XYZ file of N, CA and C in Angstrom:
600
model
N -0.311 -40.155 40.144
C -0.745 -41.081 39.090
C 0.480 -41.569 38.327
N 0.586 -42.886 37.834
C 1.613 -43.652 37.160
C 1.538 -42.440 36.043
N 3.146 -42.502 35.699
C 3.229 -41.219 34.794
C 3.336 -42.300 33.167
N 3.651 -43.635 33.349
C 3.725 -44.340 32.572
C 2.237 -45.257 31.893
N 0.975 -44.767 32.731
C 0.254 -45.228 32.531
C -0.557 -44.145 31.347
N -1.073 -45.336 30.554
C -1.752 -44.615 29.181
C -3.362 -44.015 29.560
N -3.776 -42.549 29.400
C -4.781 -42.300 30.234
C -5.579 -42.041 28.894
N -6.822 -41.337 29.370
C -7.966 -41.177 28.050
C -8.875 -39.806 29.109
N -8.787 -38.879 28.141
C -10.342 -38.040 28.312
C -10.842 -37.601 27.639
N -12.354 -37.679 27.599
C -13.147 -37.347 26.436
C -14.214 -36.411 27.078
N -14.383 -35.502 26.206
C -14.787 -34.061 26.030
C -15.743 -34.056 24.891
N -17.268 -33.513 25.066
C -17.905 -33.247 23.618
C -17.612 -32.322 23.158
N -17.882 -32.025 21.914
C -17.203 -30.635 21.098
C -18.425 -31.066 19.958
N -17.682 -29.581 19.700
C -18.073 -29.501 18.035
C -17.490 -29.424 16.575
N -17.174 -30.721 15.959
C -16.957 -30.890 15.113
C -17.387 -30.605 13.669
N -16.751 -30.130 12.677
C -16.876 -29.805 11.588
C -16.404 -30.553 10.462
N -17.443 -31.040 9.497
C -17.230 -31.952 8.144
C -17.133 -30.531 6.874
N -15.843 -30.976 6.479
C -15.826 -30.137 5.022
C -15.879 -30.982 3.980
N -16.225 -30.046 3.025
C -15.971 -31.035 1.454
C -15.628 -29.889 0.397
N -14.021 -29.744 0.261
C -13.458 -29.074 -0.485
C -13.000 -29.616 -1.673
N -14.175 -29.477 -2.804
C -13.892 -29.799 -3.834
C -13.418 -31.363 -3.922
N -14.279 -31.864 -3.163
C -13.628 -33.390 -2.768
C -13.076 -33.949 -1.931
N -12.102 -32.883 -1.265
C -11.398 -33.005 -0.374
C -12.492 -33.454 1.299
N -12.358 -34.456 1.745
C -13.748 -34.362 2.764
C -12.661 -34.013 4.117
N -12.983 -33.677 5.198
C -11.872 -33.252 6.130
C -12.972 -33.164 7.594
N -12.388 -33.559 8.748
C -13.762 -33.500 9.973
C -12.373 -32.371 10.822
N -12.446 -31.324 11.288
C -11.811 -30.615 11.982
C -12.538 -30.369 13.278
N -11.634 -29.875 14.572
C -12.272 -29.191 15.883
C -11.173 -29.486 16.920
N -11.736 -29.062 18.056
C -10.816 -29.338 18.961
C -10.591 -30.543 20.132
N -9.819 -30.886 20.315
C -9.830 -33.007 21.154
C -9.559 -32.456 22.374
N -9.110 -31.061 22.441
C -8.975 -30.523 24.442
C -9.195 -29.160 24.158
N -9.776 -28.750 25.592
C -9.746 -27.261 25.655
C -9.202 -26.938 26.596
N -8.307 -25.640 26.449
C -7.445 -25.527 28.228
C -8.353 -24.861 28.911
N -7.975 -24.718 30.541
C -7.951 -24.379 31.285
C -10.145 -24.529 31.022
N -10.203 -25.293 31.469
C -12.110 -26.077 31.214
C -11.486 -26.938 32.205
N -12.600 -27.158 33.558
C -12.739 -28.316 34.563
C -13.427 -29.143 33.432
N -13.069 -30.391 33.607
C -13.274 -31.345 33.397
C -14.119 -32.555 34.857
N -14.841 -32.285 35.264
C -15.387 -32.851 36.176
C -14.947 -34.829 36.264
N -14.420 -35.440 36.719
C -14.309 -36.554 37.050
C -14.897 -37.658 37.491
N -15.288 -36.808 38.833
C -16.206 -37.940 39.751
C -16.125 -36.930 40.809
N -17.177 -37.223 41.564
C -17.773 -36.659 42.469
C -17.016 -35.787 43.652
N -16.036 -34.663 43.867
C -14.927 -34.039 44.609
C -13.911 -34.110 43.660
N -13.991 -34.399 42.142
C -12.259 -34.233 41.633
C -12.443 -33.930 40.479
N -11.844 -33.604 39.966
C -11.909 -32.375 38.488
C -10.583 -32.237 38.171
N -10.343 -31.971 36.781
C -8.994 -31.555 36.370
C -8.891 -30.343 35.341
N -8.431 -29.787 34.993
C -8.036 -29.097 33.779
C -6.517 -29.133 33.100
N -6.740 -28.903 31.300
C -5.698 -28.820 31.073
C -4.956 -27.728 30.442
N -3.934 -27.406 30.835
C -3.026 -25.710 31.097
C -2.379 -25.763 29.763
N -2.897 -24.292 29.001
C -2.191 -24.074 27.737
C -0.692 -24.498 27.778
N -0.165 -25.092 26.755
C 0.939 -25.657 26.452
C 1.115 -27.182 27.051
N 0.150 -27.400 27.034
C 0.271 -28.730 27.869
C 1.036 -30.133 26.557
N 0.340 -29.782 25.315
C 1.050 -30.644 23.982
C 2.431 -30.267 23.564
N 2.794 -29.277 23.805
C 3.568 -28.584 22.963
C 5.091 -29.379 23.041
N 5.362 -30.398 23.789
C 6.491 -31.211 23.686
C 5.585 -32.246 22.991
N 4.881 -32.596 22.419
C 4.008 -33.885 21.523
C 3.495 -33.364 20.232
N 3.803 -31.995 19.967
C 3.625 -31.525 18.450
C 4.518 -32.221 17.314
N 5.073 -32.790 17.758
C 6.682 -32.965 16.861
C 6.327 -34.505 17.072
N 5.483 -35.546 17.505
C 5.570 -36.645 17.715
C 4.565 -37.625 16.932
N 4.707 -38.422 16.532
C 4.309 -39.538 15.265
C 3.053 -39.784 15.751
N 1.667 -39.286 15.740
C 0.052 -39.330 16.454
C -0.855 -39.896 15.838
N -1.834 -40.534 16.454
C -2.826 -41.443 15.098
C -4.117 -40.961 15.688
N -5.161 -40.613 14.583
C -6.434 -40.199 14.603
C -7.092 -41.161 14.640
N -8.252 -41.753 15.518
C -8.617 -43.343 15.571
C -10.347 -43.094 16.008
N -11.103 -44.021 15.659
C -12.169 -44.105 15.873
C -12.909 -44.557 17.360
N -13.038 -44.111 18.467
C -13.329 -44.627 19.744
C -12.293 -45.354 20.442
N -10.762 -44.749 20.303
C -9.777 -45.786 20.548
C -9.216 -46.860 19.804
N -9.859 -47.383 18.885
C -9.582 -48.531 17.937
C -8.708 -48.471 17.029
N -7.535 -49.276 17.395
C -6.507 -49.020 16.839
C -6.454 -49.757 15.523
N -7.548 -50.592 15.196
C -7.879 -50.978 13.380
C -8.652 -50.207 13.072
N -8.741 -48.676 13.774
C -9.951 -48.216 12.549
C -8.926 -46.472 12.915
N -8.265 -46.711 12.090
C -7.413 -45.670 11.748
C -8.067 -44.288 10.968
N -7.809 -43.248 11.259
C -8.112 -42.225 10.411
C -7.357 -40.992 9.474
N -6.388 -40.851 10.100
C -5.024 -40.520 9.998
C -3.956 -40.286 10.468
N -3.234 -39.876 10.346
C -1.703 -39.849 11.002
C -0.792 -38.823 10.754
N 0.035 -38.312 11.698
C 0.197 -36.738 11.471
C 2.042 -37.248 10.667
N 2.424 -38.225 10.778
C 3.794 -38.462 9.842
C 3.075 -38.483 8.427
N 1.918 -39.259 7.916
C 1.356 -38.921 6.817
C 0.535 -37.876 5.828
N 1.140 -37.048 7.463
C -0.111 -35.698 6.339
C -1.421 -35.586 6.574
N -1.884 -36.989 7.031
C -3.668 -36.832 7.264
C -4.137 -36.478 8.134
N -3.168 -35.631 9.185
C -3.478 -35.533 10.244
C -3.092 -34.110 10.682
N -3.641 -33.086 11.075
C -2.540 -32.261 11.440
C -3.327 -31.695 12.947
N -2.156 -31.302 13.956
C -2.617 -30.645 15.093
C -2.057 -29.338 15.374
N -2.583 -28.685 16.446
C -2.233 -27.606 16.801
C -2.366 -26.961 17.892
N -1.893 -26.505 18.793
C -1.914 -25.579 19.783
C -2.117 -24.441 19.257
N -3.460 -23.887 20.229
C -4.041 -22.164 20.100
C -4.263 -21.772 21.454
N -4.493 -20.675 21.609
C -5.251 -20.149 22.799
C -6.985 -21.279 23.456
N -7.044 -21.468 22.851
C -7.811 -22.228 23.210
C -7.976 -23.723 23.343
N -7.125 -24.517 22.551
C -6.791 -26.128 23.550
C -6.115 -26.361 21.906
N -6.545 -28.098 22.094
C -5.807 -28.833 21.108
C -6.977 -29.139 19.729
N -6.154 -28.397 18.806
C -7.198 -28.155 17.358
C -6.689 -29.178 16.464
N -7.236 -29.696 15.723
C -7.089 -30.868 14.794
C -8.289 -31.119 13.591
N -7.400 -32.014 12.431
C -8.132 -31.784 11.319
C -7.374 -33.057 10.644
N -8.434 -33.923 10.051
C -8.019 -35.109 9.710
C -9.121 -35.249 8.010
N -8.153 -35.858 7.235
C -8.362 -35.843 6.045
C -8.905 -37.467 5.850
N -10.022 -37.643 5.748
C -10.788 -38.486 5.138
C -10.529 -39.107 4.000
N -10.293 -40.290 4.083
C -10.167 -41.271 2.826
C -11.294 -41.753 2.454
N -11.527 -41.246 1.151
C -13.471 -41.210 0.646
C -13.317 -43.215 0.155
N -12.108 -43.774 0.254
C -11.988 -45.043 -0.143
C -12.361 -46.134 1.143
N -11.990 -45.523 2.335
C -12.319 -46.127 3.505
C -13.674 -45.995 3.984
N -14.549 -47.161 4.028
C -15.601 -47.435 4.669
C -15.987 -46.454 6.017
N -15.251 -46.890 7.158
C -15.043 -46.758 8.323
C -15.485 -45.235 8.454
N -14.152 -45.112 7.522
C -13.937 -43.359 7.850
C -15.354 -42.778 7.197
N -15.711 -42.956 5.933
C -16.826 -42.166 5.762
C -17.831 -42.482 6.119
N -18.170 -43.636 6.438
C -19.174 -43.520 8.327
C -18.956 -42.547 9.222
N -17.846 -42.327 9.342
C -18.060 -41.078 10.550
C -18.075 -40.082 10.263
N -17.718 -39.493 9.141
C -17.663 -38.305 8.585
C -19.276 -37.897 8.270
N -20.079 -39.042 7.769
C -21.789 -38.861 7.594
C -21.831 -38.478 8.995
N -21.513 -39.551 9.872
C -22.015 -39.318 11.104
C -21.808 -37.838 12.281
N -20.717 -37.271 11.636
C -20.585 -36.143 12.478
C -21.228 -34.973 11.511
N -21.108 -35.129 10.542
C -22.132 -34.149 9.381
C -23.686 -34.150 10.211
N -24.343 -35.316 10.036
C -25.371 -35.505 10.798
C -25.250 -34.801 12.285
N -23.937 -35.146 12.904
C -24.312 -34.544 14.743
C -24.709 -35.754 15.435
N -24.510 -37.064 14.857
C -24.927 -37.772 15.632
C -23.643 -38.618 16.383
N -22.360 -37.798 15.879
C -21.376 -38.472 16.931
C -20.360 -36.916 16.624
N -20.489 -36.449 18.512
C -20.378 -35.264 18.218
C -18.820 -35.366 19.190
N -18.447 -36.772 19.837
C -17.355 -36.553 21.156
C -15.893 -36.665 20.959
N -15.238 -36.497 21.171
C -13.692 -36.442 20.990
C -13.257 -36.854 22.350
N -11.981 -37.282 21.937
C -10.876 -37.644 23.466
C -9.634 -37.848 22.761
N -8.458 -37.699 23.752
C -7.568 -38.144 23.748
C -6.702 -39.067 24.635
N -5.924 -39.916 24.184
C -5.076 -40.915 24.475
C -3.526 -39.972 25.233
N -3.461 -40.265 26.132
C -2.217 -39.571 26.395
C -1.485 -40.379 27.837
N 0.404 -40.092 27.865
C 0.279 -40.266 29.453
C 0.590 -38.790 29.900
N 0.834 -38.303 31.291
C 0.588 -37.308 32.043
C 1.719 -37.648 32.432
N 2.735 -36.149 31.761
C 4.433 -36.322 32.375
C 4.538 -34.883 33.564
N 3.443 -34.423 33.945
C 3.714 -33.104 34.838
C 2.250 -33.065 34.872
N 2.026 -32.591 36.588
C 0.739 -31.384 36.767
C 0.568 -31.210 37.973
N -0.143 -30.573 38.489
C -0.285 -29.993 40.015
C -1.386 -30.046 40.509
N -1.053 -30.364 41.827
C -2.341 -30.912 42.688
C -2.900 -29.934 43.878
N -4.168 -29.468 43.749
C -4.714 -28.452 44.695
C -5.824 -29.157 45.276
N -5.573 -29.083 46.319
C -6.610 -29.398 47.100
C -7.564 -28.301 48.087
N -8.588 -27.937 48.186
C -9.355 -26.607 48.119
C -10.308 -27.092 49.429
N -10.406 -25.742 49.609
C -11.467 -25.991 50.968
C -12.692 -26.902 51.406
N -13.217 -26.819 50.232
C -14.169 -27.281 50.174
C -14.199 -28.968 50.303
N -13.134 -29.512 50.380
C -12.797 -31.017 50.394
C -12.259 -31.886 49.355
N -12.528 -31.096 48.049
C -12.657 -31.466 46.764
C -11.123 -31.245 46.296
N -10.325 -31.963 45.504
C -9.397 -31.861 44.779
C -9.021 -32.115 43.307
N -8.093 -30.482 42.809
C -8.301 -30.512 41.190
C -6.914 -30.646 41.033
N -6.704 -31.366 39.971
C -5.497 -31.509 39.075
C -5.605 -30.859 37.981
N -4.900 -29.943 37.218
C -3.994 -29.371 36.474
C -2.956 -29.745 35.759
N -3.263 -30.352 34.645
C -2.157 -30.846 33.595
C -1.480 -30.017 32.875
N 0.354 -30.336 33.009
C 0.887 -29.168 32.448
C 1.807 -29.890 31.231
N 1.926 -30.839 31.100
C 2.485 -31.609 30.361
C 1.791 -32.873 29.727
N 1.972 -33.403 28.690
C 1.517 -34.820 28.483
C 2.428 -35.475 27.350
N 2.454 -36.371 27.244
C 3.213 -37.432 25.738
C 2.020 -37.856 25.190
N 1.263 -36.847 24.304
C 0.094 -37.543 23.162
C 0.439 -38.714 22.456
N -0.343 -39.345 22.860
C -0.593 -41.053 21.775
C -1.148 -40.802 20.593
N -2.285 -40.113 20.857
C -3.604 -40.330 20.052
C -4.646 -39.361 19.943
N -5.972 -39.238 19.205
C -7.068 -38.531 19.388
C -7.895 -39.122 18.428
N -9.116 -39.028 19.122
C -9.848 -40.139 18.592
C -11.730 -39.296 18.674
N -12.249 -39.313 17.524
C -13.528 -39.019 17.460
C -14.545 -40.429 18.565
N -15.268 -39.978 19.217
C -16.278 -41.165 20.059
C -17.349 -40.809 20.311
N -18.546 -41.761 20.396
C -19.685 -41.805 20.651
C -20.034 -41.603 21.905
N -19.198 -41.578 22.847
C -19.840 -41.543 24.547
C -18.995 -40.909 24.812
N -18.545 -39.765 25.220
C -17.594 -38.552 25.778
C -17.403 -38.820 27.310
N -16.672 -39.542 28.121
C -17.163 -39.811 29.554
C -15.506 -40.413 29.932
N -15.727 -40.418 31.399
C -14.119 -40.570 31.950
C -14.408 -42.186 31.942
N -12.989 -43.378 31.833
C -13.281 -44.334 31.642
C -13.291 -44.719 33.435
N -13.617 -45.913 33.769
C -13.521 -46.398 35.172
C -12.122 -46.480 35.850
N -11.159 -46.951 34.650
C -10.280 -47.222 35.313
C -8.896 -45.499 35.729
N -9.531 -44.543 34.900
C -8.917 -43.187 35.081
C -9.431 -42.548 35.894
N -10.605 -43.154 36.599
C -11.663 -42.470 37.743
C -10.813 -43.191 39.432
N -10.765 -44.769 38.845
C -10.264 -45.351 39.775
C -8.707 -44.870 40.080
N -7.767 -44.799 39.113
C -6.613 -43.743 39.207
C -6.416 -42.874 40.074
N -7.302 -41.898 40.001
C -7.340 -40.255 40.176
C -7.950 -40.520 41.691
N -8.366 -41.463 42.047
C -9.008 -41.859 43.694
C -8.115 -42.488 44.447
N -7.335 -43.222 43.809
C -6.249 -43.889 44.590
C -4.717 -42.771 44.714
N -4.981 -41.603 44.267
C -4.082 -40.546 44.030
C -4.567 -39.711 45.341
N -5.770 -38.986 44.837
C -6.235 -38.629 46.429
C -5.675 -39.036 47.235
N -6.252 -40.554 47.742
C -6.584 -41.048 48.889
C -4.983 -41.120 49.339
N -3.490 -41.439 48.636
C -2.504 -41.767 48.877
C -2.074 -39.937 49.417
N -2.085 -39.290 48.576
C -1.549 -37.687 49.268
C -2.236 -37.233 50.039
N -3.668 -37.901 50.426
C -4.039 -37.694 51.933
C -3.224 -38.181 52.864
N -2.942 -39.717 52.883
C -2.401 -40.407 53.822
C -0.962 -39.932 53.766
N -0.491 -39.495 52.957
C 0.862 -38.355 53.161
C 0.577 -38.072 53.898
N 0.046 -36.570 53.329
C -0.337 -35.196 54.332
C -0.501 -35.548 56.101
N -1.280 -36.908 56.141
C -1.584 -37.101 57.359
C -0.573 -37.570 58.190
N -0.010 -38.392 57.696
C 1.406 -39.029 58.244
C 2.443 -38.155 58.702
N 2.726 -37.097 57.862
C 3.303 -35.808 57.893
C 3.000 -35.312 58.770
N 2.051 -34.313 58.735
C 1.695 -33.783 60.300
C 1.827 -34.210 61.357
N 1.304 -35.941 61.447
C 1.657 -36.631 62.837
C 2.795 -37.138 63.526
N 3.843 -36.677 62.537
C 5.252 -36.940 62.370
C 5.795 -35.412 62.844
N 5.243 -34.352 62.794
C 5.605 -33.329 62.997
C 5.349 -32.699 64.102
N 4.092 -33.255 64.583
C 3.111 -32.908 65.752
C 3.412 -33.764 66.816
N 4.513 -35.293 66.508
C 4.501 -36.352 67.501
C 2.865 -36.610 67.966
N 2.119 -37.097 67.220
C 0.601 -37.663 67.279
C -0.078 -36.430 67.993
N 0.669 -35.064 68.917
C 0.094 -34.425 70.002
C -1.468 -33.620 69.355
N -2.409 -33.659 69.773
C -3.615 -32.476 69.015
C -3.481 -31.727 70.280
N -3.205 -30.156 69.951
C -3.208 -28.950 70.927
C -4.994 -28.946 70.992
N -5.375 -28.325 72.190
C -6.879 -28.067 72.288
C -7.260 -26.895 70.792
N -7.917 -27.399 70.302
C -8.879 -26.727 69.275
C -8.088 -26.367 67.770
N -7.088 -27.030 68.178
C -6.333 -27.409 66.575
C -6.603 -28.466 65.548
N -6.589 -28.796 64.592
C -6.828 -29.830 63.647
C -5.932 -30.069 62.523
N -5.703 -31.363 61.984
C -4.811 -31.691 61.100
C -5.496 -30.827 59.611
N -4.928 -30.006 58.801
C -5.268 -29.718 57.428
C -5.418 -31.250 56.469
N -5.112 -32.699 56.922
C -5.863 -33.768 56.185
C -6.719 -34.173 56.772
N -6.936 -34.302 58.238
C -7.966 -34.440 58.969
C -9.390 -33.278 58.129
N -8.669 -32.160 58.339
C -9.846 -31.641 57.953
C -10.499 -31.379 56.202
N -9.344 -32.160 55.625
C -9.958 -32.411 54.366
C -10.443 -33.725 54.438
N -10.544 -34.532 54.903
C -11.165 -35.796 55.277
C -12.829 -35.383 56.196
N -13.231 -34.553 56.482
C -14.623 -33.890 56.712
C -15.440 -33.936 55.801
């Protein structure tokens, strides 16, 4: 996958609205490690503790479904803060009771009626397994965070589905090329290519 290309996955969770003495604040987590993430139909990914931890230190914006005019906070300003735990990427964004926008969503996740998170990221490292069964998972070990963003529809977008298929399909046609390059096209009686037979 283009390591330069800006990707998105969204995950439901459970989010939490505080109101500390005024203070209103929506906290939870925008990834969880090592959780398949199902894709599309044979491909799945997960992402491997420490996967932020070169993007902790980097200028991040909290955004509403992606929308980069509907800002929520920002971790150079304070309104934003993240974190790596044992368990994925934790975050907590401070509500401006002056912004419209924002305290729409803050009702709205109080309510539960917008319960999804994702993040904006590109993918600078991860590893590719491909498993018996035909099916292949990726493993993210790195990323350059953009963003994280509260959303109404938690779901992989088309064009990160279409990505992750044209990734397959290309380290198949490796694999295959490879072997037949190695084998000089020959098939011994009752042998088979390991892409041949992930192509079953």
């Amino acid at each position: 996958m283009d390591r330069d290309t800006r990707q998105t996955r969204m995950v439901d969770t459970n989010f939490i609205t505080r109101d500390d003495g005024g203070e209103l604040t929506i906290e939870g987590y925008f990834a969880v490690f090592n959780s398949n993430y199902e894709i599309f139909d044979g491909m799945s990914e997960s992402i491997a503790p420490g996967a932020f931890a070169s993007s902790m230190g980097s200028d991040i914006r909290a955004l509403i479904n992606h929308d980069t005019t509907l800002v929520l906070g920002r971790t150079s300003a304070h309104t934003l803060e993240l974190r790596e735990d044992e368990h994925g990427l934790w975050g907590r964004v401070s509500i401006n009771p002056k912004d419209g926008d924002a305290m729409n969503l803050y009702e709205r996740v109080k309510r539960g009626d917008v319960s999804g998170c994702s993040i904006g990221f590109a993918i600078k490292s991860e590893e590719t397994d491909f498993r018996e069964d035909g099916s292949v998972h990726w493993t993210i070990t790195d990323v350059e965070l953009y963003e994280v963003s509260a959303c109404t529809f938690p779901a992989y977008e088309a064009t990160n589905i279409s990505a992750r298929t044209k990734q397959r399909d290309d380290i198949l046609a490796r694999s295959l090329a490879a072997w037949k390059t190695k084998t000089k096209g020959v098939l011994h009686h009752g042998t088979e290519s390991p892409a041949a037979a992930q192509e079953d």
